[in-house]
XYZ file of C-alpha atoms in Angstrom:
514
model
C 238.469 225.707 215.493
C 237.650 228.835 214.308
C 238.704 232.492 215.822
C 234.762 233.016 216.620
C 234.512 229.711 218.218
C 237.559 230.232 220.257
C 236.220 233.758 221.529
C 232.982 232.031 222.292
C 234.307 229.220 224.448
C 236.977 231.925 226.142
C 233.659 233.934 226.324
C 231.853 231.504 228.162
C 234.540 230.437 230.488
C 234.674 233.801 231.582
C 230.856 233.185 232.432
C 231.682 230.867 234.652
C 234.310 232.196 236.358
C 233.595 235.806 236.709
C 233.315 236.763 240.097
C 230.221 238.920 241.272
C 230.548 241.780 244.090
C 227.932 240.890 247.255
C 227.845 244.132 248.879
C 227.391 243.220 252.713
C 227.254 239.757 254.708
C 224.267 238.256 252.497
C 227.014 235.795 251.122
C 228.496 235.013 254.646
C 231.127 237.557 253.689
C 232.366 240.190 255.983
C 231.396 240.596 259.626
C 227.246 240.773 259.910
C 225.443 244.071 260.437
C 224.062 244.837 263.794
C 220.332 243.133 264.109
C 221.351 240.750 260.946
C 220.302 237.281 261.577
C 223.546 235.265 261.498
C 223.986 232.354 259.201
C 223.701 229.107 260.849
C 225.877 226.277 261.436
C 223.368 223.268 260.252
C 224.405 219.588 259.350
C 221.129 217.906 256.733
C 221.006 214.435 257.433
C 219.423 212.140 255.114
C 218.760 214.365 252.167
C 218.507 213.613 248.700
C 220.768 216.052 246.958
C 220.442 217.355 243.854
C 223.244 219.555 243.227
C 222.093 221.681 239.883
C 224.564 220.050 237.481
C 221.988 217.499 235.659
C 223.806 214.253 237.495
C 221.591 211.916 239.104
C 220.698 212.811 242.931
C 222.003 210.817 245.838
C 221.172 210.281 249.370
C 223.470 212.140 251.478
C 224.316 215.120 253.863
C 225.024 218.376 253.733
C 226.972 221.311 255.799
C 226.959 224.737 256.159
C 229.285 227.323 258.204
C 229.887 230.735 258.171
C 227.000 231.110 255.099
C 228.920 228.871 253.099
C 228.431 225.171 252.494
C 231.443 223.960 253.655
C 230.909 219.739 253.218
C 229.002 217.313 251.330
C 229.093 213.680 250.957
C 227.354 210.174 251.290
C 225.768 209.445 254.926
C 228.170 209.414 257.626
C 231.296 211.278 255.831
C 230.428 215.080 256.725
C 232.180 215.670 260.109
C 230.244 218.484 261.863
C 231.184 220.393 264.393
C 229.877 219.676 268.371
C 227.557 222.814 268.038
C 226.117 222.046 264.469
C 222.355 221.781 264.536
C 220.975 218.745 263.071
C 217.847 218.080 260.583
C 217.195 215.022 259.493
C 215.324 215.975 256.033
C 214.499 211.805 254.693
C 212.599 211.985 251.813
C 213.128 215.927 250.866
C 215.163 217.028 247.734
C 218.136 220.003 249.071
C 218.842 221.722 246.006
C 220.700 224.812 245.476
C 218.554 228.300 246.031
C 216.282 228.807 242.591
C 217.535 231.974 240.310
C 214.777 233.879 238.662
C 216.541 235.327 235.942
C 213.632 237.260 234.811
C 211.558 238.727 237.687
C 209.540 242.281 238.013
C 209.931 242.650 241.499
C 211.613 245.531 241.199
C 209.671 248.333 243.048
C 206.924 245.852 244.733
C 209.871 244.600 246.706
C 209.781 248.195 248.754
C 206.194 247.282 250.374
C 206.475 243.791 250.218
C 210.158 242.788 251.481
C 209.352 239.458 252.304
C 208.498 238.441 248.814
C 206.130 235.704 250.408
C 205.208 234.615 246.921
C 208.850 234.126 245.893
C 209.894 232.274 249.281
C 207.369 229.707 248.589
C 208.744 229.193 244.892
C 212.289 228.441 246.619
C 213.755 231.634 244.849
C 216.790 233.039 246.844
C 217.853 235.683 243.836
C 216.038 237.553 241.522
C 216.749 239.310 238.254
C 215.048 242.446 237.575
C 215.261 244.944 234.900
C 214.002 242.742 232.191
C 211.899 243.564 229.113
C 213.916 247.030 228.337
C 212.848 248.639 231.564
C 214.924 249.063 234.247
C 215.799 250.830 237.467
C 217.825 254.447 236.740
C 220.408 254.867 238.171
C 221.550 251.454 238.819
C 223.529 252.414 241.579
C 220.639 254.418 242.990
C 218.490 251.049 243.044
C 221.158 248.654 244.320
C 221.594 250.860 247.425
C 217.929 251.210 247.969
C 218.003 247.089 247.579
C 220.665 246.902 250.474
C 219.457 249.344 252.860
C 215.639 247.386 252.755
C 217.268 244.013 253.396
C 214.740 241.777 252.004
C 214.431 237.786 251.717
C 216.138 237.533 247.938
C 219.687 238.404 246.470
C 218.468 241.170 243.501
C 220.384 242.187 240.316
C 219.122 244.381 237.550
C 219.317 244.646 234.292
C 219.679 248.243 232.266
C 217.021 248.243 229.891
C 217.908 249.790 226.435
C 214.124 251.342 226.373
C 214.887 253.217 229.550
C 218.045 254.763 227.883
C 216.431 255.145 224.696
C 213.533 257.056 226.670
C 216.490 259.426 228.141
C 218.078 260.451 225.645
C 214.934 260.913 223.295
C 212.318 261.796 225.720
C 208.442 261.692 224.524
C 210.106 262.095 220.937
C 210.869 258.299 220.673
C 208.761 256.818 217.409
C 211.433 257.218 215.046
C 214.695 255.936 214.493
C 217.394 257.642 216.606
C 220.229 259.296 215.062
C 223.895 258.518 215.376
C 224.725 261.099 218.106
C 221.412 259.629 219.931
C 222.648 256.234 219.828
C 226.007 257.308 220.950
C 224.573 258.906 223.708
C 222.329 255.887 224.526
C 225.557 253.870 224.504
C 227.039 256.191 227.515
C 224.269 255.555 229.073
C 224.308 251.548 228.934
C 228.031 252.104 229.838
C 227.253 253.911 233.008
C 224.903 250.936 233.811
C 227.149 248.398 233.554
C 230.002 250.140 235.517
C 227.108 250.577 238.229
C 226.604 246.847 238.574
C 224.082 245.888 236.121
C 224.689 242.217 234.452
C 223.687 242.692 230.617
C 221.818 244.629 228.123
C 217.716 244.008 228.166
C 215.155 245.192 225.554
C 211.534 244.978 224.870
C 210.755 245.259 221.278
C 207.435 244.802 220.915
C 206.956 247.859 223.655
C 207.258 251.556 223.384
C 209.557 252.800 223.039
C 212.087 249.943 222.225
C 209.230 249.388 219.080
C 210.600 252.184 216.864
C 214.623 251.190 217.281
C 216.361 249.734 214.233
C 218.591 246.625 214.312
C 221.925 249.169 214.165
C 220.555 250.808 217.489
C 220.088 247.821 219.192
C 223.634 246.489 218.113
C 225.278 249.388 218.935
C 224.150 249.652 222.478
C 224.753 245.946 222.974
C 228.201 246.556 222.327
C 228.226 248.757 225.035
C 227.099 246.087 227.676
C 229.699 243.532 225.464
C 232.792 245.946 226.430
C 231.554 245.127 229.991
C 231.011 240.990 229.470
C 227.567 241.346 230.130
C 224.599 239.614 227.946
C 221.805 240.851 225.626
C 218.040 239.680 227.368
C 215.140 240.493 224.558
C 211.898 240.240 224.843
C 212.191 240.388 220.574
C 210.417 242.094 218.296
C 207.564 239.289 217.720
C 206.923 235.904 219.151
C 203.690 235.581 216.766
C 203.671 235.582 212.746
C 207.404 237.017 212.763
C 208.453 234.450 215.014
C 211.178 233.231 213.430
C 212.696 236.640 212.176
C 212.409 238.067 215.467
C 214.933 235.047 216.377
C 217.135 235.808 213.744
C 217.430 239.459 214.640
C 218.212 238.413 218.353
C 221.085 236.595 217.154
C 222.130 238.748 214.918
C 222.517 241.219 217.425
C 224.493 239.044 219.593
C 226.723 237.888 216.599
C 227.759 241.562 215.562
C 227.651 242.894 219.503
C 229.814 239.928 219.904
C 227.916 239.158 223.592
C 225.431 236.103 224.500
C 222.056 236.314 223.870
C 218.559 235.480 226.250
C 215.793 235.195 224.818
C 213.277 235.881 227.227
C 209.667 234.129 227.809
C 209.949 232.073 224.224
C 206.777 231.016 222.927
C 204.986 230.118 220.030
C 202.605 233.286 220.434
C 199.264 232.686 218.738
C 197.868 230.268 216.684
C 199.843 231.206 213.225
C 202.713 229.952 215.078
C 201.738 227.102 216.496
C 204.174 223.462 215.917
C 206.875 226.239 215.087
C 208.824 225.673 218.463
C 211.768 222.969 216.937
C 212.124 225.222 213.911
C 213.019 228.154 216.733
C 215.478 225.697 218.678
C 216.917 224.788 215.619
C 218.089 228.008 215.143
C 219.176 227.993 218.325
C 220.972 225.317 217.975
C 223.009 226.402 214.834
C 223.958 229.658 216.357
C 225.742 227.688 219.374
C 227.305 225.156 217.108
C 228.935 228.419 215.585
C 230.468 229.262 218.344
C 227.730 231.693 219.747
C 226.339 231.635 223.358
C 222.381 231.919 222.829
C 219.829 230.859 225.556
C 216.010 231.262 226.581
C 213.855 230.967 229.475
C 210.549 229.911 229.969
C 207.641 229.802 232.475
C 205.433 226.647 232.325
C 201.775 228.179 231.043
C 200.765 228.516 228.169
C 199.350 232.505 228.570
C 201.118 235.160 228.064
C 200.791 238.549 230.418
C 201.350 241.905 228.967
C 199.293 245.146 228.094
C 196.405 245.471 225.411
C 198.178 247.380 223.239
C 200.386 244.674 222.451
C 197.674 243.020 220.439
C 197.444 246.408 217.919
C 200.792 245.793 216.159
C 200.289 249.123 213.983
C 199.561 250.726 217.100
C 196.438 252.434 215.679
C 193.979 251.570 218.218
C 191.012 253.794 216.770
C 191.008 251.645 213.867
C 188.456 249.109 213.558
C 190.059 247.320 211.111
C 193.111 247.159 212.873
C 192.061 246.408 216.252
C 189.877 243.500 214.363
C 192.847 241.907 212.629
C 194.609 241.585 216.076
C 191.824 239.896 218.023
C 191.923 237.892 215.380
C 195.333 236.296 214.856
C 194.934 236.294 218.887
C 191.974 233.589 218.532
C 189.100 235.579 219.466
C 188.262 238.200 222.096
C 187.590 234.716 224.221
C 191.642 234.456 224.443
C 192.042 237.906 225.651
C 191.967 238.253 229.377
C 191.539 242.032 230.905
C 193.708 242.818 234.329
C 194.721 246.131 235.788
C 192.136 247.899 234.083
C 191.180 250.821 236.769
C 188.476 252.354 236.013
C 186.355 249.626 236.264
C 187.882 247.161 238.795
C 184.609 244.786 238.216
C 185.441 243.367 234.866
C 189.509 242.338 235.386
C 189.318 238.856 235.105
C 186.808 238.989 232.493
C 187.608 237.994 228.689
C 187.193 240.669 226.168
C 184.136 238.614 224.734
C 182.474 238.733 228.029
C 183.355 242.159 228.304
C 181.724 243.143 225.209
C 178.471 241.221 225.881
C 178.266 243.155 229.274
C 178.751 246.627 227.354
C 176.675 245.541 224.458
C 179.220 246.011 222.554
C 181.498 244.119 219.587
C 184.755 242.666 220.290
C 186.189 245.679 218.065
C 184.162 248.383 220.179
C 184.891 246.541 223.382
C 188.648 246.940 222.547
C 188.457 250.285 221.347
C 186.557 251.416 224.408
C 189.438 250.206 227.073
C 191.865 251.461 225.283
C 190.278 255.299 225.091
C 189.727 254.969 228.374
C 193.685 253.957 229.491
C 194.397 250.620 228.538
C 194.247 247.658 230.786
C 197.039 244.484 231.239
C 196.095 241.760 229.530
C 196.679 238.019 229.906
C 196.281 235.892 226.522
C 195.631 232.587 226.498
C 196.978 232.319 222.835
C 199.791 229.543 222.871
C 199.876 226.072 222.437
C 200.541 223.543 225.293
C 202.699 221.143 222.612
C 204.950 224.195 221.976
C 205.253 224.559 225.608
C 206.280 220.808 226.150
C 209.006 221.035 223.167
C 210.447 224.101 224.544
C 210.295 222.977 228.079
C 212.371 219.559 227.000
C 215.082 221.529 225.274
C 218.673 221.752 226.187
C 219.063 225.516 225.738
C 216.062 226.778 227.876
C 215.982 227.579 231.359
C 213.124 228.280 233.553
C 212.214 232.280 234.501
C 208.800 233.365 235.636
C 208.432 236.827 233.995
C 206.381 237.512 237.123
C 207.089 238.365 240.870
C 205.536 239.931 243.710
C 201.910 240.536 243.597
C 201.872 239.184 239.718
C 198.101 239.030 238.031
C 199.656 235.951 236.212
C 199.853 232.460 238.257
C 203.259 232.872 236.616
C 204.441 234.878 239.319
C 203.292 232.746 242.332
C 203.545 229.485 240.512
C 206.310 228.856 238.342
C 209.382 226.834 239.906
C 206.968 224.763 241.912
C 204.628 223.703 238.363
C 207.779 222.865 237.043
C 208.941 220.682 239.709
C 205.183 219.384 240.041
C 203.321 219.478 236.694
C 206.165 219.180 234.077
C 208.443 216.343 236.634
C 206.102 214.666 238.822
C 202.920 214.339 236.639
C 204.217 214.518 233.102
C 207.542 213.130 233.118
C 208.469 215.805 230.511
C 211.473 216.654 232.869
C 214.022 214.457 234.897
C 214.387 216.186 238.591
C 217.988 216.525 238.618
C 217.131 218.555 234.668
C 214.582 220.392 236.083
C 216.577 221.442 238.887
C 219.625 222.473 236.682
C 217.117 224.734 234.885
C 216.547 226.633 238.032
C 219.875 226.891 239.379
C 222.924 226.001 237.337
C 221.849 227.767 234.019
C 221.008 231.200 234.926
C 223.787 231.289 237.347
C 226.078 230.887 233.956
C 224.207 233.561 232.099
C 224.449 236.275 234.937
C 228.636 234.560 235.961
C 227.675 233.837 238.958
C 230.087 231.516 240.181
C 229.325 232.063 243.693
C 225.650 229.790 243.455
C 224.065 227.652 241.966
C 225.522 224.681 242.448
C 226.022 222.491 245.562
C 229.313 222.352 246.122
C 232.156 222.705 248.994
C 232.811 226.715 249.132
C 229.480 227.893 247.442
C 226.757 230.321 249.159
C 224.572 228.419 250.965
C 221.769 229.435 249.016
C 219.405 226.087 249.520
C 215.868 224.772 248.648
C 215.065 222.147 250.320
C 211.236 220.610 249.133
C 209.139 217.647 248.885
C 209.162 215.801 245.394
C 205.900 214.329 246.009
C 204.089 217.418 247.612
C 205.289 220.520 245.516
C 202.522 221.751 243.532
C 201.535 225.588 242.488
C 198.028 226.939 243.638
C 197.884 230.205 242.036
C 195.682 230.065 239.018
C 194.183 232.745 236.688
C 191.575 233.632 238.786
C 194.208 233.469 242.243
C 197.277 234.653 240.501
C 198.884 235.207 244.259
C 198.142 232.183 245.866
C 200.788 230.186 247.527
C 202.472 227.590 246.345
C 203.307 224.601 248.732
C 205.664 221.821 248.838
C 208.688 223.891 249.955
C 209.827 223.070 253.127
C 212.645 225.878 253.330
C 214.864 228.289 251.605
C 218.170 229.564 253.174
C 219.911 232.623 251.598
C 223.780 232.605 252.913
C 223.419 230.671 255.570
C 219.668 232.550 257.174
C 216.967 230.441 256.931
C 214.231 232.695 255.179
C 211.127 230.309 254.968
C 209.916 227.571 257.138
C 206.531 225.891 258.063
C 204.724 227.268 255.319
C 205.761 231.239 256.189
C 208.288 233.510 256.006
C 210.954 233.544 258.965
C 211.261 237.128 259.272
C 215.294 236.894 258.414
C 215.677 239.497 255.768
C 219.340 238.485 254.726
C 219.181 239.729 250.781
C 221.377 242.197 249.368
C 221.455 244.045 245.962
C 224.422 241.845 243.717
C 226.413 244.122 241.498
C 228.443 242.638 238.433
C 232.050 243.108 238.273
C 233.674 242.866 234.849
């Protein structure tokens, strides 16, 4: 065995046995707060458990205590106490709570606590920070997360462009100097030592575009001194697909941390069918002893911001701007959101746009980006790339959404899984699909704490119906609810029931602990 395949297996069973810090009694640790709902003493009858591992579910029952589960077993072998309350749950899957590992929450959560979209997903903790942005300070954040209380466990991230944009201010399209990068890499320290679980960058966003390779290994090295993980959203997930994989493992390689890749996809149509020659990458870098990962949500649009279809970033030029609605397939591909000053055409595809302006594509483009830009939702991948990435051992399932998300993504995600890619399609076993939700990211972030159903773990639970979960939001309805989940618990506080929100506000912010 080699010395970098020993570090790599020490590395990962550090993963999985690094304990996290829950600040308060979210866990069921500590005495409750006044006017905290208290976790529940509960015996599930009858349920079919699926307990996040991959191995087959089994009819059986379930117990939790003191925001813990504290038994599980066939029918008839949990001994509950007198005062237990009962539910007999035939026919519904209990799984453990669902981990969105890459969630942008993260300041929508202030007017919208309840996180009604997430509840009905079956999320119970949320990862924010993703993409290279992130909350500053960290420890600012996390406080602000406790003192609201709201329905989901959050962590953060410390996004490398949010450091870079410190240290170099509006003077961030170049490459950063050595004292710069040093000073970036105090920065990611502080972060860490704050709470935040891993590095995250967005490459293909100002003002993480203009960083070299060197700058992004030298700042992952900062979260690596802490054991936290590099999350990219890389550098291209179209026509330098492949090198933009290459570079993310590079950077974990010579950081010496694991890597995430976030959202993978097969971007546009000079990609397409190029999904097994990115797993197979994948794949080599773990059999060398490296600890590389994705995530995924199940659609096969993308959500970002207009500019992102401009590589060169020269948006005045016409034959710029008509080389990227191109390679995107067409202004019919190109989906406008969040463009403000005309609230009447979000919704509408660039194409449309332009025939309502009387415009080109090119002019259409031009036009929304002089007057501020707009978000942008491309319908530009391929549903076969989806399937093959979906079916793969090394990706887990994230929704790169959250509250109030444009995308279905962020209303949608766990439940199309569940429904769409188990139920309908087959592409997924439950008990895999499950895993993908649960047992996975809660090895990236080290949380040993959830995830799994098992005597002593949170009881973070989902419990929903296998042949009624289905997502409703759609690209006209990004927001609207999903259904099939029966009800979430977070420590031991039932947070969604009926179809609603409980009221029970039981989440906490989670800070890493190296």
């Amino acid at each position: 065995m080699s010395d970098r395949t020993k570090r790599a297996r020490q590395r990962g069973q550090g993963l999985r046995l690094l304990p996290a810090l829950i600040v308060g009694a979210a866990g069921g640790l500590g005495a409750p707060e006044s006017g905290a709902a208290q976790a529940a003493t509960v015996l599930f009858e009858n349920a079919t458990l699926v307990d996040g591992t991959g191995a087959p579910g089994y009819v059986g029952e379930l117990l939790i205590e003191g925001g813990r589960i504290t038994a599980l077993g066939a029918p008839g072998t949990v001994e509950a106490p007198p005062a237990a309350e009962r539910r007999d749950v035939t026919g519904l899957v209990l799984a453990p709570g669902f981990i969105d590992i890459h969630n942008h929450s993260t300041n929508r959560l202030f007017d919208s606590p309840l996180a009604t979209t997430q509840l009905a997903q079956g999320i119970t903790t949320i990862v924010v920070g993703a993409d290279g942005s992130s909350p500053w300070p960290i420890s600012d954040y996390l406080a602000r997360i406790d003192e609201l209380r709201p329905t989901v466990d959050v962590a953060t991230l410390v996004g490398h462009g949010t450091v870079r944009r410190l240290v170099l201010g509006d003077d961030y399209r170049r490459t950063a100097t050595d004292a710069e990068i040093a000073d970036m890499t105090v920065r990611v320290e502080q972060g860490m030592t704050e709470g935040a679980f891993g590095l995250s960058s967005g490459l293909e966003y100002d003002p993480g575009f203009y960083s070299s390779t060197g700058e992004l290994i030298a700042v992952a090295r900062a979260a690596s001194g802490y054991r936290g993980f590099y999350m990219s959203h890389m550098r291209d997930e179209e026509e330098g697909l492949l090198e933009a994989v290459d570079e993310a493992i590079r950077i974990g390689r010579e950081a010496d941390l694991p890597v995430q890749i976030s959202h993978i996809k097969a971007g546009n149509a000079s990609v397409w069918g190029r999904a097994p020659d990115v797993l197979e990458r994948i794949r080599v870098a773990n059999e060398a002893g490296l600890d590389v990962t994705a995530d995924q949500y199940p659609y096969a649009a993308w959500q970002s911001g207009l500019a992102i279809v401009v590589r060169s970033r020269m948006f005045s030029n016409p034959d710029s701007v008509a080389k990227g609605i191109d390679a995107a397939g067409g202004g019919s591909r190109l989906q406008i959101v969040a463009f403000e000053p005309e609230p009447e055409l979000n919704g509408l595809r660039l194409d449309e746009i332009a025939r309502r302006k009387e415009m080109s594509e090119v002019e259409a483009y031009m036009w929304i980006m002089e007057n501020g830009g707009s978000g942008l939702i491309g319908h530009t991948m391929n549903e076969e790339d989806v399937d093959t990435f979906m079916a793969s051992e090394w990706v887990m399932t994230a929704s790169d959404g959250g509250v109030r998300s444009a995308h279905p993504r962020g209303a949608g995600t766990f439940p199309r899984v569940l429904g769409h890619y188990v139920r309908e399609r087959g592409i997924l076993t439950l008990e895999r699909a499950v895993a993908r939700a649960t047992s996975m990211p809660a090895r990236r972030l080290g949380l040993n704490d959830r995830g799994v159903l098992r005597a002593g773990a949170r009881a973070d639970l989902v419990i929903f119906d296998p042949e009624r979960v289905v997502d409703r939001s759609t690209f006209d309805n990004g927001t609207r609810q999903a259904e099939g989940i029966e009800s979430v618990w977070l420590g031991g506080v039932e947070t969604w029931s009926a179809g609603q929100p409980t009221g029970a506000r039981p989440g906490r912010g989670i800070r890493h602990a190296p």
